[in-house]
Short mmCIF file of C-alpha atoms in Angstrom, two decimals:
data_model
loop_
_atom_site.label_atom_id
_atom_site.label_comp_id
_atom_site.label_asym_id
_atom_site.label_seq_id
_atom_site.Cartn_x
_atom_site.Cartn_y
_atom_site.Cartn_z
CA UNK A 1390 143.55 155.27 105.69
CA UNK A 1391 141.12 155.12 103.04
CA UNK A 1392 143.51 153.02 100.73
CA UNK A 1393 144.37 150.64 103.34
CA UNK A 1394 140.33 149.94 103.61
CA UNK A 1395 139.71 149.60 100.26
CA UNK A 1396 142.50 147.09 100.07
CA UNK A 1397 141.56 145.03 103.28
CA UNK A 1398 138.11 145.12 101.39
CA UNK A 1399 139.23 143.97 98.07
CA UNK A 1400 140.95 140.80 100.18
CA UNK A 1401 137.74 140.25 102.39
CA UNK A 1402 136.05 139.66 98.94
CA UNK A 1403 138.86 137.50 97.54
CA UNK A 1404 138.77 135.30 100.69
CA UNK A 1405 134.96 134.98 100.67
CA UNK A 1406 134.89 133.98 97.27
CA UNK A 1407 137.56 131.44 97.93
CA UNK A 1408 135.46 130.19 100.77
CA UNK A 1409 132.44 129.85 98.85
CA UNK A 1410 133.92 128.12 95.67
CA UNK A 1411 135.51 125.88 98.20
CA UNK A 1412 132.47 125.15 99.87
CA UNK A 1413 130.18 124.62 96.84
CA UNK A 1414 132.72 122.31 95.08
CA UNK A 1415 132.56 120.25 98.28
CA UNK A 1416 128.71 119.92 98.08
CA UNK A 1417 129.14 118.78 94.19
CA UNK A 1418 132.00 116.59 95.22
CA UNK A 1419 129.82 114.69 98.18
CA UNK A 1420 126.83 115.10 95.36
CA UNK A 1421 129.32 112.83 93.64
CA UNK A 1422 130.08 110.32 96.21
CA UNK A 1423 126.10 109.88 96.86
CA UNK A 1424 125.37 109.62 93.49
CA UNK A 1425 127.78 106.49 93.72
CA UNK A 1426 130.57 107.71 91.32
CA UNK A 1427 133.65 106.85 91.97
CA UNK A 1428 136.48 109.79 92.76
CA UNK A 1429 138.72 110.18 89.97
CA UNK A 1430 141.16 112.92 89.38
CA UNK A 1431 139.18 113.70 86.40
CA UNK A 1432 135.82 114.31 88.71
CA UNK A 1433 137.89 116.93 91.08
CA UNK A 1434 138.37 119.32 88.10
CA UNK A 1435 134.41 119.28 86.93
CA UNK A 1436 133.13 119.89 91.20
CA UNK A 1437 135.74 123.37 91.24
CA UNK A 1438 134.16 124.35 87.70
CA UNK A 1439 130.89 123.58 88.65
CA UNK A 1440 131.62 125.69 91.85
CA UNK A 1441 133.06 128.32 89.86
CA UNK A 1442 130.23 128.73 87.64
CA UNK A 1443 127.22 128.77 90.45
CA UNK A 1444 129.85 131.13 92.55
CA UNK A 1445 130.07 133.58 89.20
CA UNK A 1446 126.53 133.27 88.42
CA UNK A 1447 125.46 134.53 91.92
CA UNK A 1448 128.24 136.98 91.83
CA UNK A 1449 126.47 138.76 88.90
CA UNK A 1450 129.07 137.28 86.13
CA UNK A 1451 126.49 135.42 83.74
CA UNK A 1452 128.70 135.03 81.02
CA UNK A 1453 131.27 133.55 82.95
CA UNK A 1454 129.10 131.37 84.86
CA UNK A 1455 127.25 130.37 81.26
CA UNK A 1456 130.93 129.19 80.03
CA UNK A 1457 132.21 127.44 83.42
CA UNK A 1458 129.09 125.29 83.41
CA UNK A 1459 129.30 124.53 79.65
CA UNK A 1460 132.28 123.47 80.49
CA UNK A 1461 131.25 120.88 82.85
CA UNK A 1462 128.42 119.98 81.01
CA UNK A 1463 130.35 119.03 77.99
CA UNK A 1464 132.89 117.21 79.98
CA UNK A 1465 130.28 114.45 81.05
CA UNK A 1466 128.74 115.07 84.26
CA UNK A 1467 125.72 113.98 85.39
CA UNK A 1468 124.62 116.44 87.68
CA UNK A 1469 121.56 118.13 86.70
CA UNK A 1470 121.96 121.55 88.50
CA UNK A 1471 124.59 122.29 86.16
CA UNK A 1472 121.92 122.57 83.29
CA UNK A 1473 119.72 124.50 85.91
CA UNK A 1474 122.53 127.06 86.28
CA UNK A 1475 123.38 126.77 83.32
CA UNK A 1476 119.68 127.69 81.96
CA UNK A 1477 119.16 130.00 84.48
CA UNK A 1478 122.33 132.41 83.43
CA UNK A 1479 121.35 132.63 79.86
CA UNK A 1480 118.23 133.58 81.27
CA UNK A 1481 119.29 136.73 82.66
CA UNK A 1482 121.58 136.82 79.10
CA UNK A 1483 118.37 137.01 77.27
CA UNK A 1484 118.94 133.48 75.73
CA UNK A 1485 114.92 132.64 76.62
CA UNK A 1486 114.95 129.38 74.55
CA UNK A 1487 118.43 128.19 75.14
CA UNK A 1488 117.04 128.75 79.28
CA UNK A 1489 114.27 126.53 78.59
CA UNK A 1490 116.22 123.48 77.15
CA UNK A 1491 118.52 123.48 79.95
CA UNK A 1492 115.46 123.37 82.29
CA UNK A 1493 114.15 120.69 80.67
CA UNK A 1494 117.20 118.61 80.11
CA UNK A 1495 118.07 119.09 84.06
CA UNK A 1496 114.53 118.33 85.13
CA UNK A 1497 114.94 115.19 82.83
CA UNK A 1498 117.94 113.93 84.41
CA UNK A 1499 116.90 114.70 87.90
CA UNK A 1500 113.96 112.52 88.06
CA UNK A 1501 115.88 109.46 86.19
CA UNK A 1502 118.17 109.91 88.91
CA UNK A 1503 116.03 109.81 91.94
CA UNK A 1504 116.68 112.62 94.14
CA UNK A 1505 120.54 111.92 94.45
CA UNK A 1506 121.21 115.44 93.86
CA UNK A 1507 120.34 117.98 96.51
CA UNK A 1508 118.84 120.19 94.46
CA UNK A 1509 116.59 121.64 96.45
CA UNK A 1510 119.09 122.50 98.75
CA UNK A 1511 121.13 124.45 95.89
CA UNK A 1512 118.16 126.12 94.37
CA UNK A 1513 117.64 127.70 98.13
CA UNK A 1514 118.35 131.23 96.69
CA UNK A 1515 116.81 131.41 93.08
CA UNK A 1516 113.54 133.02 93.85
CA UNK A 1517 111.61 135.14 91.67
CA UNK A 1518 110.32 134.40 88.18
CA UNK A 1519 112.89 132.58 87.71
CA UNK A 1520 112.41 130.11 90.23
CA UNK A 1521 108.41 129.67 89.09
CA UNK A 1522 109.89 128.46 85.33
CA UNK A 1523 112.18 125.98 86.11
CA UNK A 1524 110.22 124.79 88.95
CA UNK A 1525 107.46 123.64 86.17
CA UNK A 1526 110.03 121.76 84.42
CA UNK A 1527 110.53 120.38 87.42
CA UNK A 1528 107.18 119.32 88.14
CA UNK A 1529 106.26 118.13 84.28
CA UNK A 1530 109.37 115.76 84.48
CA UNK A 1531 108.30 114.23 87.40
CA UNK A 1532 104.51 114.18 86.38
CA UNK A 1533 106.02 111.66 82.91
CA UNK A 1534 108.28 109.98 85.17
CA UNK A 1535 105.38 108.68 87.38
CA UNK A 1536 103.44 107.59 83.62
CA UNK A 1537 106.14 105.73 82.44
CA UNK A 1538 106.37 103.91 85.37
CA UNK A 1539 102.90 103.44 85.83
CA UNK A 1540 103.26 101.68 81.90
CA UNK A 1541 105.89 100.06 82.73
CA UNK A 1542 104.30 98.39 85.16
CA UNK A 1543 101.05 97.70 83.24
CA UNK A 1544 103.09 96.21 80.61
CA UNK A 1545 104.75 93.69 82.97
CA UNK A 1546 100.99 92.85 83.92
CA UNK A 1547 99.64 92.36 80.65
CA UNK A 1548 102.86 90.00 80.06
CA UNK A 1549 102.25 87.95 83.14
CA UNK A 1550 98.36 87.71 82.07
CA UNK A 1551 99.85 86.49 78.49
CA UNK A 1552 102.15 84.08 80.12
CA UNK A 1553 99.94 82.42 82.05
CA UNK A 1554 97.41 80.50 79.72
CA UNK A 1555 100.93 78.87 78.18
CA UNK A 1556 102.41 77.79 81.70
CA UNK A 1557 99.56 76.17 82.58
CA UNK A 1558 99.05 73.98 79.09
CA UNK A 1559 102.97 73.22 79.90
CA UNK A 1560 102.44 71.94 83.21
CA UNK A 1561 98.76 70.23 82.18
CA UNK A 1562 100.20 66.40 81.40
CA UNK A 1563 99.82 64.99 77.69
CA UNK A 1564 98.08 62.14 78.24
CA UNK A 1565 94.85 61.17 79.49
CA UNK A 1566 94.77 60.57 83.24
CA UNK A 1567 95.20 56.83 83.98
CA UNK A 1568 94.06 55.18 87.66
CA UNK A 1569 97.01 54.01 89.48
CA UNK A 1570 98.03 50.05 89.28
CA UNK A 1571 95.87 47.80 91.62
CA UNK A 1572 98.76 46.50 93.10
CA UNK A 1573 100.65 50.02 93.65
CA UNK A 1574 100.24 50.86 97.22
CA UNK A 1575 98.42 54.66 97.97
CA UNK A 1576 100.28 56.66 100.23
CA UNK A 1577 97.15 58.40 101.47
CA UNK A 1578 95.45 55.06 102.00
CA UNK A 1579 95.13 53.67 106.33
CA UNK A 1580 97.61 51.03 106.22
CA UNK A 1581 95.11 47.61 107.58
CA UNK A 1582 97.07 44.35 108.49
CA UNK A 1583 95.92 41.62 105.80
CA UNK A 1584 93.23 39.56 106.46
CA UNK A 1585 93.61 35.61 105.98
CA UNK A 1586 91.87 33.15 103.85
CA UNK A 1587 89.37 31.23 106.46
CA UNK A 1588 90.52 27.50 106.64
CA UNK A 1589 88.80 24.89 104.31
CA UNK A 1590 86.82 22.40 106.65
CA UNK A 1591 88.46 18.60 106.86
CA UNK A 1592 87.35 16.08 104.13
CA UNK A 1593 85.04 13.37 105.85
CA UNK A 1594 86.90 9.94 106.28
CA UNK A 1595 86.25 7.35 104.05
CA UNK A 1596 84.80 4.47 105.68
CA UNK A 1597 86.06 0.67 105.56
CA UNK A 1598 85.33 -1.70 102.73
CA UNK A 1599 82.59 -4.22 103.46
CA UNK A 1600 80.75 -2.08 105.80
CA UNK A 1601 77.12 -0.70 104.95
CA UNK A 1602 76.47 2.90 106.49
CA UNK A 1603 73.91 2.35 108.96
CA UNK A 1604 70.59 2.66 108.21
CA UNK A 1605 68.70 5.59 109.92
CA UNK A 1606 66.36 3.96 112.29
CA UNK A 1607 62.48 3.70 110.95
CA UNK A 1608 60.56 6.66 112.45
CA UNK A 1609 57.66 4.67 114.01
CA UNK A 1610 54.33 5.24 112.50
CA UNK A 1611 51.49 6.54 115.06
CA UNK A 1612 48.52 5.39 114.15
CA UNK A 1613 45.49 7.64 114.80
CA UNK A 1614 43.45 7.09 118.39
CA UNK A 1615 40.40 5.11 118.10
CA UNK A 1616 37.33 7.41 118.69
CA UNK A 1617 36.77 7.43 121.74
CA UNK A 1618 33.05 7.15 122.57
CA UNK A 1619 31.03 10.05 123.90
CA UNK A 1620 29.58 9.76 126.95
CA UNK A 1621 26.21 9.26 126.74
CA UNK A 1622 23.80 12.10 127.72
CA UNK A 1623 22.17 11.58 131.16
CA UNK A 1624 18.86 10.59 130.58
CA UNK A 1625 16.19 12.88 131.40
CA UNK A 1626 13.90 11.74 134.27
CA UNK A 1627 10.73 10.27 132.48
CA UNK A 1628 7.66 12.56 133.92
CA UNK A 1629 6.45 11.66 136.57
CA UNK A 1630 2.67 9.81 136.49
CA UNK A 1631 -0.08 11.58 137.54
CA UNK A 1632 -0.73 10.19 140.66
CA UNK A 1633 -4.04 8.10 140.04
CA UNK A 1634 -5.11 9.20 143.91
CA UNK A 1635 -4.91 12.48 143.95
#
């Protein structure tokens, strides 16, 4: 009875580890299809020994896990939890420095990349020490990403600024600036009916031969009125005699 355990226990393993492989190859392979590679036949062999490597490296087997993700490492993919795998079983190999290079070159990738990996999602059971390293990696990558960018962009400024003294002298015309032709009509000017000429008045007729223009008649002299004579003052009463008989 005891045999028959033991072997229904050795297949229980078998078929979990199948399971598991299975599972985390499918998460690389749909890593792959976000990612926007396209699925070759060549790209199914690197997701099972990527799978094969995380599956051996949380099974306990560090040196295989160490030499299925070298593996896919030196076969050209992308993906930057390989190197974190990678770094993290020659950590528990002893291989301190070789650890720390594969955290860095995985944090590197990851934030050129953009999050198109779920890393997070894989790192779900690294805890520990372990976890604290690589998650400064992690955060120093992202820290330079965010400074390049930032220079990037103050680069493009300082071109603009540059470029913008020498676009304006292009579009600034050669010559001096000339008023338009009197005759040239403005399009911004109220259009006004023309006005015309006033008509000259009619020449005065000649008159006959032989005939004198009339003479103006003589204004009449007025000679001034005669003085006319003043009346005479009434003259005063002459006093009266004294009456001889009074």
């Amino acid at each position: 009875m005891s045999e028959c355990n033991r072997f229904w226990a050795i297949v229980r393993r078998r078929c979990a580890a199948a399971v598991t492989g299975t599972l985390l190859s499918g998460a690389a392979l749909g890593a792959v299809t976000a990612s926007g590679q396209q699925l070759t036949i060549d790209s199914l062999p690197l997701a099972n020994a990527y799978g094969n490597g995380v599956h051996g490296f949380f099974a306990g087997a560090y040196d295989r896990a160490y030499e299925d993700l070298s593996t896919v490492i030196e076969a050209g993919s992308t993906d930057p939890r390989a190197w974190y795998f990678r770094g993290l079983a020659a950590l528990h190999l002893g291989r301190s420095d070789e650890a720390e290079a594969d955290f860095a070159e995985g944090a590197r990738r990851e934030s050129e990349t953009g999050g198109a990996w779920p890393v997070a999602r894989s790192l779900e059971r690294v805890q520990g020490s372990a976890r604290l390293q690589l998650e400064r990696h992690r955060t120093r990558a992202r820290v330079a990403m965010l400074q390049r960018r930032r220079e990037a962009e103050q680069r493009r400024y300082s071109d603009i600024e540059e470029m913008q003294p020498e676009v304006l002298r292009r579009r600034r015309p050669e010559g001096p600036l000339t008023a338009p032709p009197a005759g040239e009509d403005n399009p911004f000017e109220e259009r006004r009916p023309p006005t015309r000429a006033p008509e000259p008045a009619p020449a005065p007729e000649p008159l006959p031969p032989g005939e004198a223009p009339a003479a103006p008649p003589a204004q009449l002299e007025l000679e001034p009125d005669a003085e006319t004579p003043t009346k005479a003052k009434p003259a005063l009463p002459a006093e009266k005699d004294e009456d001889p008989f009074k």
